[in-house]
Structures are given as structure tokens and as C-alpha cells.
Coordinates of C-alpha atoms and ligand atoms in Angstrom, one line a residue:
X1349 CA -6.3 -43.0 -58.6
X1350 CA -4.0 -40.9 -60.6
X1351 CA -2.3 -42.4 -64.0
X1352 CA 1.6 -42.3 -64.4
X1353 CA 3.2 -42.5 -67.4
X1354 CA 6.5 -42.0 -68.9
X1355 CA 8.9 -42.1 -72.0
X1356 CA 11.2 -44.3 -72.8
X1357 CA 14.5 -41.5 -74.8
X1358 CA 14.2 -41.5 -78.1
X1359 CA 15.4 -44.9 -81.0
X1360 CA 13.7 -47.0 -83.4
X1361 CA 10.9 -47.3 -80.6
X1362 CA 9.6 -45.2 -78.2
X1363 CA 7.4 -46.1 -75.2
X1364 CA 4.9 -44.1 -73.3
X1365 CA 3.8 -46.4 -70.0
X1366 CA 0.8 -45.2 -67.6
X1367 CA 0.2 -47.3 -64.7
X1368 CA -3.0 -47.1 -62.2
X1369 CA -6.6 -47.6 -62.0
X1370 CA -8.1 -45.0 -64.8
X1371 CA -5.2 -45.8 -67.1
X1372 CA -7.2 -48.3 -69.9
X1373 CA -10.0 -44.7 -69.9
X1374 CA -7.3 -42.6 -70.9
X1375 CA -6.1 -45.0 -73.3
X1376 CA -9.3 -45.8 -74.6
X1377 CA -9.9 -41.8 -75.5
X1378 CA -6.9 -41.8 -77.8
X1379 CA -6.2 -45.6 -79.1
X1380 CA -8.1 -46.8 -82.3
X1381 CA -7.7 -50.6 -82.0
X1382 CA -7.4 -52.5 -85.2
X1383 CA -10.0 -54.9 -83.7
X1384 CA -12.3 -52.8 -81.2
X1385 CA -12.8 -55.2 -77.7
X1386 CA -14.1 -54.3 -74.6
X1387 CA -11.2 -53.7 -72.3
X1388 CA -12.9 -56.1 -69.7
X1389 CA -12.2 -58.7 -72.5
X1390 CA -8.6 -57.8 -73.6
X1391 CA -6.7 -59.7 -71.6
X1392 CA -3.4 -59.1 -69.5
X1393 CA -0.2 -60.1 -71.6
X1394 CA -1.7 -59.0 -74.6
X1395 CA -0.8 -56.9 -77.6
X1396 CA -2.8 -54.9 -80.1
X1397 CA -2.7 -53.1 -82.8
X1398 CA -3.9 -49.6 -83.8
X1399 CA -3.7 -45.8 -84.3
X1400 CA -3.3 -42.7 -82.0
X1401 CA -5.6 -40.5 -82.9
X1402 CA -6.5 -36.9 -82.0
X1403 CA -10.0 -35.7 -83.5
X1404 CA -9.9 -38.6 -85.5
X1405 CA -6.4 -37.7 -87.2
X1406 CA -3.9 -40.4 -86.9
X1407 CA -0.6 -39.1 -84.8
X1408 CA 0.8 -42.6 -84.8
X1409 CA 0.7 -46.8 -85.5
X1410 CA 1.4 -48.0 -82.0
X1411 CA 1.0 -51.6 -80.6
X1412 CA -0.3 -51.3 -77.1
X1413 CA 0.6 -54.0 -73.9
X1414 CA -2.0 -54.5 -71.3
X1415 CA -1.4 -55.9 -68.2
X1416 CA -3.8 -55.9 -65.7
X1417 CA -4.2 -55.9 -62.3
X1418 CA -2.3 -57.5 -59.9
X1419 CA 0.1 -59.1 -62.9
X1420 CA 1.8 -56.0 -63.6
X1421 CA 5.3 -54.5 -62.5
X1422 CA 3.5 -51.9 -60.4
X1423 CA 0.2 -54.3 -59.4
X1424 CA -2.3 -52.0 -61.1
X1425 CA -3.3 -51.8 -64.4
X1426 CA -0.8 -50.6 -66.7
X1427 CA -0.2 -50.3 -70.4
X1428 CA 2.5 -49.4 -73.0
X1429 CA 2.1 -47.3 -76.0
X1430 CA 4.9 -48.8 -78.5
X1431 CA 5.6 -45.4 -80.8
X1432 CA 7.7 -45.5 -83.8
X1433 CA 10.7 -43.3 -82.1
X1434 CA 11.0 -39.7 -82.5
X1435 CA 10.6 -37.0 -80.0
X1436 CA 7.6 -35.1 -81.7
X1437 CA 5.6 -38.4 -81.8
X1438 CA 5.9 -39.3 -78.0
X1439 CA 5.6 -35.8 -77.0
X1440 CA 2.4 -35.8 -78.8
X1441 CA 1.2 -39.0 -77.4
X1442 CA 2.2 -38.0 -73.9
X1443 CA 0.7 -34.4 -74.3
X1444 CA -2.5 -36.9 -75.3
X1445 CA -2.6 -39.3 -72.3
X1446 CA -1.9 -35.7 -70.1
X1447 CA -4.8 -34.2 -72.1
X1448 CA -6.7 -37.0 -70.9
X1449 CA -6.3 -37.4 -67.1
X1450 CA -3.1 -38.7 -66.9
X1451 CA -0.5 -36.9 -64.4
X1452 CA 3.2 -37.3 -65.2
X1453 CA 5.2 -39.7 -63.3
X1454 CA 8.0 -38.8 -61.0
X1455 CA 11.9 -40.8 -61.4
X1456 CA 10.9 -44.3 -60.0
X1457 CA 7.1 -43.8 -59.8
X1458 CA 6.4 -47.1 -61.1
X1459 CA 9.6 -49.2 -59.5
X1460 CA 7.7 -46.8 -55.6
X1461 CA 4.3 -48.6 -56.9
X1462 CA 5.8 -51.7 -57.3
X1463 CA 7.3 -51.5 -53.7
X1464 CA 4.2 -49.4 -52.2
X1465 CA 1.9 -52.1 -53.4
X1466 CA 4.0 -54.9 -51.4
X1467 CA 5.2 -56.4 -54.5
X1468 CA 9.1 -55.9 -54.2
X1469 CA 10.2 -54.7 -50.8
X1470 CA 12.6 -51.7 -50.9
X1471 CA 16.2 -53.6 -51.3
X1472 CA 14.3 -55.1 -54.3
X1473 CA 13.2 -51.9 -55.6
X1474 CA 17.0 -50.2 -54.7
X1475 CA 18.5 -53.0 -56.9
X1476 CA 16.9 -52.2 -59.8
X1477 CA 18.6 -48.9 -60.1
X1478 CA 21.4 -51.0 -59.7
X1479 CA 20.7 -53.0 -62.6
X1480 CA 19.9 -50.2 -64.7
X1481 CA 23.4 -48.4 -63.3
X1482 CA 25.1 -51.0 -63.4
X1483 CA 28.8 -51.0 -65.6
X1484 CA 29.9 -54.0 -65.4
X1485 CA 28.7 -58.5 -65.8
X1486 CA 29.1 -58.8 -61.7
X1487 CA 27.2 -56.0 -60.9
X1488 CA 24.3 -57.1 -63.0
X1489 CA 24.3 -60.4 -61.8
X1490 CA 24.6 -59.3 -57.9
X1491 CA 21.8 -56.6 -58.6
X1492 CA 19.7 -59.6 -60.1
X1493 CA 20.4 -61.5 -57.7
X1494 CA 19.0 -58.9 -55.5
X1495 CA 16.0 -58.2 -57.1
X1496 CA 15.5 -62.3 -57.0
X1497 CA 15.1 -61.3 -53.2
X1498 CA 17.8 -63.4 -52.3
X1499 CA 19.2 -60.7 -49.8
X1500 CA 16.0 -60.1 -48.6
X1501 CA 15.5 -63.8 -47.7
X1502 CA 18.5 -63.7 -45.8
X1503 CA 17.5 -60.3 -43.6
X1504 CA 14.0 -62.6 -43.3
X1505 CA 15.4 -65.4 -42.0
X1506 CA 17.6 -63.3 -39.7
X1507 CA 14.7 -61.6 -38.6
X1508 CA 12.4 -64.5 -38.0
X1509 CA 15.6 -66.3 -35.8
X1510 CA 15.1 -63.0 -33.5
X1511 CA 11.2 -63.3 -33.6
X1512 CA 11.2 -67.3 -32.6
X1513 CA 13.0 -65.7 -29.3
X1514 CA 10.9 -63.0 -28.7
X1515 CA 7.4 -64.1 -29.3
X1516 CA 8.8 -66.1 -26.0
X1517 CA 10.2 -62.7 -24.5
X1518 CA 7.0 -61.2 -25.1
X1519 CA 4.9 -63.5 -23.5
X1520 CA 7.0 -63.7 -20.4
X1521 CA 6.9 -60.0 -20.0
X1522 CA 2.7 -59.5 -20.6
X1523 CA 1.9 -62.7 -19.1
X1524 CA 4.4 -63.0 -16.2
X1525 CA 2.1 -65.8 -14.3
X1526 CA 1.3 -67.9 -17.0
X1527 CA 3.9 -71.2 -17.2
X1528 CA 4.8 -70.3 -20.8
X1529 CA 8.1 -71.7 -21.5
X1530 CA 11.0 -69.7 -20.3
X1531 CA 13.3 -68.3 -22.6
X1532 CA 16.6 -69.1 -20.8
X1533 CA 19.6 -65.9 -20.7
X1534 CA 22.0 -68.9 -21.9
X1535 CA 19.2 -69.1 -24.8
X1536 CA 19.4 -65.3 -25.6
X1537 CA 22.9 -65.2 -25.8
X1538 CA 23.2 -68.2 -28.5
X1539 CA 20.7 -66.6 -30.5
X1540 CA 22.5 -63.6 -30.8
X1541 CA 26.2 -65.4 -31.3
X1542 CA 24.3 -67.0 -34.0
X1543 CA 22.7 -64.0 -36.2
X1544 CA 25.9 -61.5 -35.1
X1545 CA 28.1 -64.0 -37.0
X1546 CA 25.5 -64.1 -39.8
X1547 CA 25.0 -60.1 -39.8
X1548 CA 29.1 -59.9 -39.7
X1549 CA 29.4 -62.6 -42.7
X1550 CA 26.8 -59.6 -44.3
X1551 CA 28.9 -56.7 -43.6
X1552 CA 32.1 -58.7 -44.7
X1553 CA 30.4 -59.0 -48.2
X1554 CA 30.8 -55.5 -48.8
X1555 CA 34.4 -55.2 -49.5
X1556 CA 33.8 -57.2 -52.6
X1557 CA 30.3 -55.7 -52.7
X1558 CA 32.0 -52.0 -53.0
X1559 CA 34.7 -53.0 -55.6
X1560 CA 32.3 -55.0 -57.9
X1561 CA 30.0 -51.5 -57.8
X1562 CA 31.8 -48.8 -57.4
X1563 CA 34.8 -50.6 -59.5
X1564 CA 38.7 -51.0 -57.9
X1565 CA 40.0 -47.7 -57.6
X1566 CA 43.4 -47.8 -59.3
X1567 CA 45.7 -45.1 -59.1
X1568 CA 48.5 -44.8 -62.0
X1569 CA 51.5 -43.1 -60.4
X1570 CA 54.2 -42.2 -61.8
X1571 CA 56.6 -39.0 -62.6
X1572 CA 55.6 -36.6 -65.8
X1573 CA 56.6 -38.5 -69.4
X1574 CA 57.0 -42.0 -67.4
X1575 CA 54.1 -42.6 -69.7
X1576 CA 50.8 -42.3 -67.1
X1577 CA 48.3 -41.2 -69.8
X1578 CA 50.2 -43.0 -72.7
X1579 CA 49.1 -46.7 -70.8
X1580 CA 45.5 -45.0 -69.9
X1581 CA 44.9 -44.0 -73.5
X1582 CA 46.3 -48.0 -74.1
X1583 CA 44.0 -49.6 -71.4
X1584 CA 40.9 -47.4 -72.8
X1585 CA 42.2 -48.4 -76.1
X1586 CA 41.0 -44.6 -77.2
X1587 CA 42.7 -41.1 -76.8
X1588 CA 40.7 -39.6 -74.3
X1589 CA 43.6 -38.1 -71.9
X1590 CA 45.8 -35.7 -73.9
X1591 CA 49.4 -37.3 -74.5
X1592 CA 52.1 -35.0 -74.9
X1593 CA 55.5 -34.5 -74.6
X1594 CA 55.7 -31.5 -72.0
X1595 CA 56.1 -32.6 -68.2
X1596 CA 53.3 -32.0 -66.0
X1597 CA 50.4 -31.2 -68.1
X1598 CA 47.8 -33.5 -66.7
X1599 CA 47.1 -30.7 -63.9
X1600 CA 44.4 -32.5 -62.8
X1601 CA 42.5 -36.0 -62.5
X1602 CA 40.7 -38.2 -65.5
X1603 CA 38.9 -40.9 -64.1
X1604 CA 37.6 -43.5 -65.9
X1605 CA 35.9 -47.3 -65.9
X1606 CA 37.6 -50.2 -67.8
X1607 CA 36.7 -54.0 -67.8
X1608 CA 39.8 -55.8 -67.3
X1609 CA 38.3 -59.8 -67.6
X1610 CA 35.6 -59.3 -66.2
X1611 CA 37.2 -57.0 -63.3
X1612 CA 35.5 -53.5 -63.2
X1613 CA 38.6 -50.8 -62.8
X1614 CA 38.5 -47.2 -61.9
X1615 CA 41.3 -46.1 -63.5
X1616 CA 42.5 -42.7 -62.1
X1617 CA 45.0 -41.1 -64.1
X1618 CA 47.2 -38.6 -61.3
X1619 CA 49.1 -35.6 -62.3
X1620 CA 53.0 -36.0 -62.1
X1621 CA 54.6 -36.5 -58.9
X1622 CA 57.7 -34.2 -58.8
X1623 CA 59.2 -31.9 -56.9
X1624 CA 57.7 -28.9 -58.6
X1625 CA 58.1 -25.1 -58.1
X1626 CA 54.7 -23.8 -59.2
X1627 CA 52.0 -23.8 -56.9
X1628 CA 49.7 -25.7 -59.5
X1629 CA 52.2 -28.8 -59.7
X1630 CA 52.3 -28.6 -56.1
X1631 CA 48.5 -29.4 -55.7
X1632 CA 49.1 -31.8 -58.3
X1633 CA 51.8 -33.6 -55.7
X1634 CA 49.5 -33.6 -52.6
X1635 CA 47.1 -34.9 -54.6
X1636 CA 48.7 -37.4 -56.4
X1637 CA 49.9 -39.0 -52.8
X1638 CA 46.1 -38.2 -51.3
X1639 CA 45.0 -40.6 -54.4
X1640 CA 46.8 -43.2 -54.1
X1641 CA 46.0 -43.2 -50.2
X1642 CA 43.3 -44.1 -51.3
X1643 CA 43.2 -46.9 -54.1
X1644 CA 42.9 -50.2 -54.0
X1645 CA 45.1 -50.6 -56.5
X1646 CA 48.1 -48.3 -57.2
X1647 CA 49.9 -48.8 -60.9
X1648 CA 53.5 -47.8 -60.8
X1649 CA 55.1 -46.3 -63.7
X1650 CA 58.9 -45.8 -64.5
X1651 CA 60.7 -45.1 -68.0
X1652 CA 62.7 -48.2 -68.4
X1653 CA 65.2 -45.9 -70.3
X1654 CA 66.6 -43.9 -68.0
X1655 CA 67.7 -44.6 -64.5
X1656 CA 65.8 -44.2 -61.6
X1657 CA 65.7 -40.6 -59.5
X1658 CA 64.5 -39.3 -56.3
X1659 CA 61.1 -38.5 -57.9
X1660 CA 60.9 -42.3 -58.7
X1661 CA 62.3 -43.4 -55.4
X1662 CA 59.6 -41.8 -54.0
X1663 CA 57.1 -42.8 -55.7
X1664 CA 58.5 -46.5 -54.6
X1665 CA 58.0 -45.3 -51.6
X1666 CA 54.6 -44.4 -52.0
X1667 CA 53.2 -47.7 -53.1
X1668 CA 55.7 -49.6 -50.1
X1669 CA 53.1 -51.9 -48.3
X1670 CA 50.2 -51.7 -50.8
X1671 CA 48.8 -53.4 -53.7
X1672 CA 50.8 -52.7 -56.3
X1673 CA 51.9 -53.3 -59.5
X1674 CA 55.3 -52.1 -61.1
X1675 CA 55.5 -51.1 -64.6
X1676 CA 59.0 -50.7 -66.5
X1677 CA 57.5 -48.7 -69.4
X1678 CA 58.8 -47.6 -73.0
X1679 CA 60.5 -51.2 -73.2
X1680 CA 60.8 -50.6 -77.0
X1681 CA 63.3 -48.2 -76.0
X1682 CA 67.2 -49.0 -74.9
X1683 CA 66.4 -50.6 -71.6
X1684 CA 68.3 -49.7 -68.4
X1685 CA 66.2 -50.9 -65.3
X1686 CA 65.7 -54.4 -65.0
X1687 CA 62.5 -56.3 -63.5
X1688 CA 64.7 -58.4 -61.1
X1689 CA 66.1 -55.2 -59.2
X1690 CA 65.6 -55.4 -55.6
X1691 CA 64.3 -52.0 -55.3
X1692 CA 61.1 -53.0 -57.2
X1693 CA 61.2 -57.1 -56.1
X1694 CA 61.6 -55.9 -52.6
X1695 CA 58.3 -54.5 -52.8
X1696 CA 56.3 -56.0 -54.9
X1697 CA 56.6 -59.4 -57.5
X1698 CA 54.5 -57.7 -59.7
X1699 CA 57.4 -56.2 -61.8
X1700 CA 56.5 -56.0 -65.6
X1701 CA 58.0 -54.1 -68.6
X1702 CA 55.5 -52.8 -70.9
X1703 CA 55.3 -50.3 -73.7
X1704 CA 52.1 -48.2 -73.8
X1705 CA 53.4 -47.0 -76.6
X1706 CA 53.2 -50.4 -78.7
X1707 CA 51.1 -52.4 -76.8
X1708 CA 53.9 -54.9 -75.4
X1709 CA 53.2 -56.5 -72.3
X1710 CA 49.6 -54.7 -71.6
X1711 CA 47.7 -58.4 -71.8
X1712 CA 50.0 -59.6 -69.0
X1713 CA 48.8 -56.4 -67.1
X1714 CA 45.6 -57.4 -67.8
X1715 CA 46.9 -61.0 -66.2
X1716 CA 48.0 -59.6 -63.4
X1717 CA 45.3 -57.7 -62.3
X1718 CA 43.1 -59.9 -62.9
X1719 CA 44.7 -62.6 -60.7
X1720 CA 44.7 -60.1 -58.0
X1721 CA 41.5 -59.5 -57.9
X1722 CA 40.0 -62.3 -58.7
X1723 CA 36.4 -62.8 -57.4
X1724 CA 37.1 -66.7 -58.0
X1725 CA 36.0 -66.9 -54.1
X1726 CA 32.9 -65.7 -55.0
X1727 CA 30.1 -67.4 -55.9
X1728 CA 27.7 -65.2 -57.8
X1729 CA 24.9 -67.4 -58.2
X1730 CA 24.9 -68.5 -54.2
X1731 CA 26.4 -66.0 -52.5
X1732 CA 25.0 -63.1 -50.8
X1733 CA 27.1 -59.8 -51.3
X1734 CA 25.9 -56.5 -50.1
X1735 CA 26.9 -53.5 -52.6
X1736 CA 25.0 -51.0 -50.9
X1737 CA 25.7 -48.4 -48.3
X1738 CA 22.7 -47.9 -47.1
X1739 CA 22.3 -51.5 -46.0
X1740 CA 25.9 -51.5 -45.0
X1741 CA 25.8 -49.0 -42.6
X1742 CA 22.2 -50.9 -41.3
X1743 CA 23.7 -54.0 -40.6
X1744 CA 26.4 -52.6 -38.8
X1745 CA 24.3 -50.8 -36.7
X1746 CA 22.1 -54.0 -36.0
X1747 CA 25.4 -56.0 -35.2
X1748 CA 26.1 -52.7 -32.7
X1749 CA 22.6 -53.2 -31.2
X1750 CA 23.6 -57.3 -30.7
X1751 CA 26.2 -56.5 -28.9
X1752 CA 24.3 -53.9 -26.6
X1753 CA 21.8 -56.5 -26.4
X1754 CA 24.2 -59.5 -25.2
X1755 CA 25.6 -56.9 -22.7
X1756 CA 21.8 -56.5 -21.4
X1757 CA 22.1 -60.1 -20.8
X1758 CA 25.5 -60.2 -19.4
X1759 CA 24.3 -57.8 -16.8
X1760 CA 21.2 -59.4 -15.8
X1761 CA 18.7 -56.9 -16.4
X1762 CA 15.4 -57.2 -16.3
X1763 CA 14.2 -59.1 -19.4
X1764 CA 11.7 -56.2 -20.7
X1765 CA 15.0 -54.5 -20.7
X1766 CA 16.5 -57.0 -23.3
X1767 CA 13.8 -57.0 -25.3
X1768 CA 14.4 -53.7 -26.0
X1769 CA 17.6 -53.9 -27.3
X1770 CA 16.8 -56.9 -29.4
X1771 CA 13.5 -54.9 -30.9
X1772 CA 16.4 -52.6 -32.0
X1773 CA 18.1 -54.8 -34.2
X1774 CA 14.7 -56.0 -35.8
X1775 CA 14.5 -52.3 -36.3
X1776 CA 17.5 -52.3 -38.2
X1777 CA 16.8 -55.0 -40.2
X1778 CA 13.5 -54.1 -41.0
X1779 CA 14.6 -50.6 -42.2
X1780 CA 17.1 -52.8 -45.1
X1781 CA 13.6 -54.6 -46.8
X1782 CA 11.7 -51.1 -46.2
X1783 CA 9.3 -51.3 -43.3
X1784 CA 9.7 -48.5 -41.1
X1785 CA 11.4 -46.4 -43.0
X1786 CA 10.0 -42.9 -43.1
X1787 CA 8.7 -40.9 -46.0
X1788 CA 11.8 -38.8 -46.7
X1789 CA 14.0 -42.1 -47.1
X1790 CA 11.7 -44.0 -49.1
X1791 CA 11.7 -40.3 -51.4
X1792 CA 15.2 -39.9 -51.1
X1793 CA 15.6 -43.8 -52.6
X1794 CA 13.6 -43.4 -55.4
X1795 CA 14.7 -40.0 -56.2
X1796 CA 17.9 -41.3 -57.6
X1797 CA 15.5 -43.6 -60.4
X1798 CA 15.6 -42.8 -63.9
X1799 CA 12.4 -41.3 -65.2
X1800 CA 9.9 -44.2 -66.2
X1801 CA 11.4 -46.5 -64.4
Ligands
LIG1909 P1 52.9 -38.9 -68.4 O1 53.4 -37.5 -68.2 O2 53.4 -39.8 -67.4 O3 51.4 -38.9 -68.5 O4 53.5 -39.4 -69.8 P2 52.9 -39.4 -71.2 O5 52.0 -40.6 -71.4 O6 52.3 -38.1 -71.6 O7 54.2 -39.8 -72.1 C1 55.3 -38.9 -72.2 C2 56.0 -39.2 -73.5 O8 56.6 -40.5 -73.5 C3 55.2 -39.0 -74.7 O9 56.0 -38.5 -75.7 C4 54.8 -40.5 -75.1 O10 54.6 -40.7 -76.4 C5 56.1 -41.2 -74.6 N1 55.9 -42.6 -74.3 C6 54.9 -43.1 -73.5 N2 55.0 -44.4 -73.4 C7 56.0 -44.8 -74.3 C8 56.6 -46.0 -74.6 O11 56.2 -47.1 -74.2 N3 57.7 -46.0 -75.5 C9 58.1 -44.8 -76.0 N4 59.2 -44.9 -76.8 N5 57.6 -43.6 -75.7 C10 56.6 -43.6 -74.8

């Protein structure tokens, strides 16, 4: 079998890890253990210490882990060549174990072992990217979850509530003459009342399951020098968006992730909304509105100092109807729009006046925000929470292929008919945890790994 290995970037440390059957030879052609052992002795879990060497020149002081066979993240036998950090010292070592008869792995060659080898099924090995991508505490902690297997228990159970039904369907269909207990249409149908609730519960999971990863998408809104990138720059607490005092400069979008308590934010910072001449402006307009069709979240700016306009009338009546939040910025200035005015109480309570120039007010946002969206209802260490398309878009196909199924039953047809439709959702279910699914899935998955993982 062929080796993998990998490097780890470049700090204090550096790690080159081979995986598979021939890896310990490779290792044993270029590792000068302290204290020589025969591998067959060294046991898994261990750690020794020793020298690269290349015709008997020292390249590096390493400590090498072994871990053998099937106690390994990939099952085989693996090991990992601690290198003090550097490029020119892991390229060395790698160039070694190459040299050797290793082959370099591909981005998730060792997380497509693991799974290949039966250890993790695929939504195990899919939440480990998440892990590794993951920007904020609740993502880490559903991905965990994940790679527990706790979603995969769930699709199991699921699965085997369909089976208990059709081992029955089964036998009725090859075995017609034999007195094998009938499964009863009444039977069918409460099977599958039962599994679409728990398949819709699934689905249902995503909405928090798609803010917690991909963050809430929050537009700020708000016409040019009401102070849009002055309150980014203050929720980043860094001057990444250029502040100025020309209207309309921020032409385009700047999106970027903030941890309010907890609560991962996708803060998109929009280009003025105005009724502008030029045809840049314009695009900015459109796409200003477009953006804050679609947010979650929509942050409503106004200068507190001046009275409000048609721009900002219309920007109320943009966020009419949504989630909002209403900010009466540049409070440090002479105020003349007050938080109890009807025209911003009539649409939402969340009125506030803040000043992103001084800071006033911004941990009250924070409040706010993250009393809206509080995932209180959640529990993280129990509940199941799907934050990934792929198995989104499988469960609702398998709650589509229910309902096809109960209408099977509803029409009388002939049960090898049913048992069709009911192989279907198995289908489904089995392509979430990885077994049917083709070649060019399982590559497209694993394509999106980092290398060495
Ligand atoms: P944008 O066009 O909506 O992005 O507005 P900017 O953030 O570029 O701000 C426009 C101008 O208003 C700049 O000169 C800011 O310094 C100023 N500004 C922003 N927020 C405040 C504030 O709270 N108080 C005062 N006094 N000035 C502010």
C-alpha cells in the first residue's frame, strides 16, 4: 500500500505524518532512534527520540509517534515526524520520506482513510472540516458533536425504524405463501408519520444550523455619512473599511465575521442608499436593497443630528417587516430624532442611539442582538442540528420520498410497489452517513480538506 504523508505550515513545530502499511520502512531508512527497537516492539502511543539522517548527516532532532494498526486516525499504521519548524527542515524530511517510497497525500487523504476504512462514516469525516473551518464556540461544538456520531445515530435509528418494516415487506414479497406476519398498510403509514416528523424536526434544525455556520447575515443600511463603516470599524474594533467624510465612497461591499456573545455575525457593510446620478451609485442602490433582501438581520442607521429625508424614509421602508434594529447614530452630537418617534417604534422596538464614533451605546447593541438571536432554545450538548447542505437537501428529499411512499399506500398498490418507494428514502439516508454515494461525491467531499488533514 502506498504511504501518505503531509506537513503541518510552518511554527515552533512542524509535522510530517505518513499513514499506511510500508510507512514504519520508510521511517526506519531515515530515523536514527536514540534507543534502536525493533518496530514490532515499539508500541502504538508511543514517542521516541532521535535524528533525521541523510547519509549519516543529521537534517534534524525529531520525536516520532507511532500508532499502529487499527488504533490510528486512519486504521493503518501511521507515524508523525515532530520537526523543529522551518520550511527547509520539513521540505527536507518530506523530500526524505518521498525519496523513500512515500507518495504525497492528497487534501483529506488521511480524514478519506479514516472513512474508507469504516472508522468514521462520511458525516463524521464532513464535520471535521467543519471543525477545522469552524469561526465560531457553536460551530465547534455542533461539529464535535458531529464527529461524536451523534447525527449519525440519529439517521441510524431512522434507518433501522424503516428496516424493522421492511425486513417484513420483504418477506411478504419473496415468500408470498409463507404465514410470515403481515405488515398491515395501517402499519406502513404509522411508520412513516413517525420518521417524516423525525426527518422534518432534522430539516427544521437547519435554520439554526445555517446561522451558527455560515454566521447571521446582517446588513448595515443606511444613507452615505449616517456612519455605516464608522459602527463596522467599532464592532470590528479595527479600521478595516476606509472612514471618510465624502458621501458614497464605499462603492462596493466589505464583509466580515464578528462574535457578538457568542453569536457569530456576518456583518455586510452596503454602499449608500441614495438617489444618486452616476451609474456606479446606482449599482450601489440596487445592491444595497438586493442585500438586505437577503439578511437575517438588517442594521438601520440614521444621523441623530439632522432630520430625517426621503433617503432615510426609504430606507425605513426597506427594513418594514423584517428583523431589524434601529440605530440613532452620532448621539455625541446635538440630537434631533428621538428613539420614541413612531416612524421608527412603529416598526421596530429596537430603537437605540449610539455613537460609533465614541463607542456610546455599542454594548447595548451587542444586547440586543444578542437577545434576538439567542440560541438559548438550543441545547448544544443534546440537540441534533444539521449545518450542512448536503445533508439538508438529503433529508428533504427522503421526507419527499415518505410522502410518495404514504401515497403508494393510500392508493393500494401492490406492496412490491411500496417497497420501492420506502427503499428510496433508505437511499437517501444512507447517502448522509456515506454508503452509496459514488466516487465523484465522496472526491468532491474531501476535496474541500486541508492538506494533511
Ligand atoms: P457612511 O457613509 O455611512 O459609511 O459613514 P461614515 O462611517 O463614513 O461616516 C461619515 C462621517 O460621519 C465621518 O466623518 C465619521 O467620522 C462621522 N461619524 C460617524 N459616526 C459618528 C458619530 O457617532 N459621531 C460623530 N460626531 N461623527 C460620526
Amino acid at each position: 500500500m502506498l504511504q501518505y504523508l503531509r506537513l503541518h505550515g510552518i511554527g515552533g513545530i512542524g509535522i510530517v505524518r505518513m499513514s499506511g502499511d510500508r510507512c514504519f520502512d520508510v521511517l526506519s531508512k531515515i530515523f536514527r532512534p536514540k534507543k534502536d527497537e525493533k518496530i514490532e516492539n515499539v508500541k502504538g502511543y508511543t514517542i521516541k527520540y532521535g535524528f533525521i539522517v541523510e547519509n549519516n548527516e543529521i537534517v534534524d532532532e525529531v520525536l516520532v509517534s507511532y500508532f499502529k494498526a487499527p488504533k490510528s486516525y486512519t486504521t493503518e499504521n501511521m507515524c508523525e515526524i515532530n520537526t523543529h519548524g522551518g520550511n527547509i527542515v520539513i521540505r527536507k524530511i518530506l523530500d526524505l520520506c518521498l525519496k523513500n517510497g512515500a507518495n504525497l497525500a492528497e487534501p483529506g487523504e488521511f480524514t478519506k482513510r479514516a472513512f474508507l476504512n469504516g472508522r468514521i462514516d462520511l458525516l463524521q469525516a464532513e464535520s471535521v472540516i467543519d471543525v477545522i473551518n469552524a469561526k465560531s464556540e457553536k460551530e465547534v461544538k455542533t461539529g464535535i458533536k458531529q464527529l461524536e456520531g451523534v447525527l449519525s445515530k440519529k439517521i441510524k435509528n431512522i434507518k433501522q425504524e424503516i428496516l424493522d418494516i421492511m425486513v417484513n415487506l420483504d418477506v411478504s414479497i419473496d415468500y408470498p405463501e409463507y404465514d410470515v406476519e403481515e405488515v398491515t398498510n395501517n402499519e406502513i403509514l404509522h411508520m412513516l408519520d413517525s420518521i417524516q416528523i423525525k426527518l422534518e424536526n432534522l430539516e427544521k434544525s437547519f435554520d439554526n444550523g445555517k446561522l451558527i455556520k455560515e454566521g447571521i447575515k446582517t446588513a448595515i443600511i443606511g444613507k452615505p455619512n449616517a456612519g455605516k463603516s464608522s459602527l463596522l470599524n467599532a464592532i470590528l474594533k479595527e479600521d478595516r473599511a476606509i472612514v471618510t467624510e465624502y458621501e458614497g465612497t464605499t462603492r462596493d461591499t466589505i464583509e466580515e465575521f464578528v462574535n457578538i456573545e457568542g453569536i457569530p455575525l456576518k456583518l455586510i457593510d452596503t454602499a449608500g442608499i441614495r438617489n444618486a446620478k452616476d451609474e456606479v451609485e446606482k449599482i450601489g442602490i440596487a445592491k444595497s436593497k438586493e442585500i438586505a433582501n437577503d439578511a437575517d438581520l438588517i442594521i438601520a442607521i440614521f444621523d441623530s443630528s439632522k432630520e430625517l429625508n426621503e433617503e432615510d424614509i426609504e430606507i425605513l421602508n426597506i427594513i418594514k417587516n423584517r428583523k431589524s434594529i434601529i440605530l440613532l447614530n452620532k448621539s455625541d452630537l446635538n440630537s434631533v430624532l428621538d428613539e420614541n418617534d413612531s416612524r421608527f417604534k412603529n416598526i421596530t422596538d429596537n430603537v437605540l442611539k449610539i455613537s460609533a464614533l465614541n463607542g456610546y451605546g455599542l454594548e447595548e447593541l451587542n444586547c440586543i442582538i444578542s437577545k434576538m438571536f439567542s440560541f438559548d432554545e438550543i441545547n448544544f450538548d443534546n440537540d441534533v442540528i444539521i449545518t450542512n447542505l448536503r445533508h439538508k437537501n438529503l433529508i428533504s428529499k427522503a421526507i419527499e420520498n415518505v410522502k410518495k411512499s404514504r401515497n403508494t399506500v393510500n392508493e393500494n398498490m401492490p406492496i412490491d410497489i411500496i417497497a420501492i418507494y420506502i427503499k428510496d428514502i433508505l437511499e437517501d439516508l444512507g447517502n448522509i452517513t456515506g454508503e452509496f454515494v459514488t466516487d465523484d461525491i465522496i472526491n468532491e467531499i474531501f476535496s474541500k480538506f486541508c492538506l494533511g488533514k
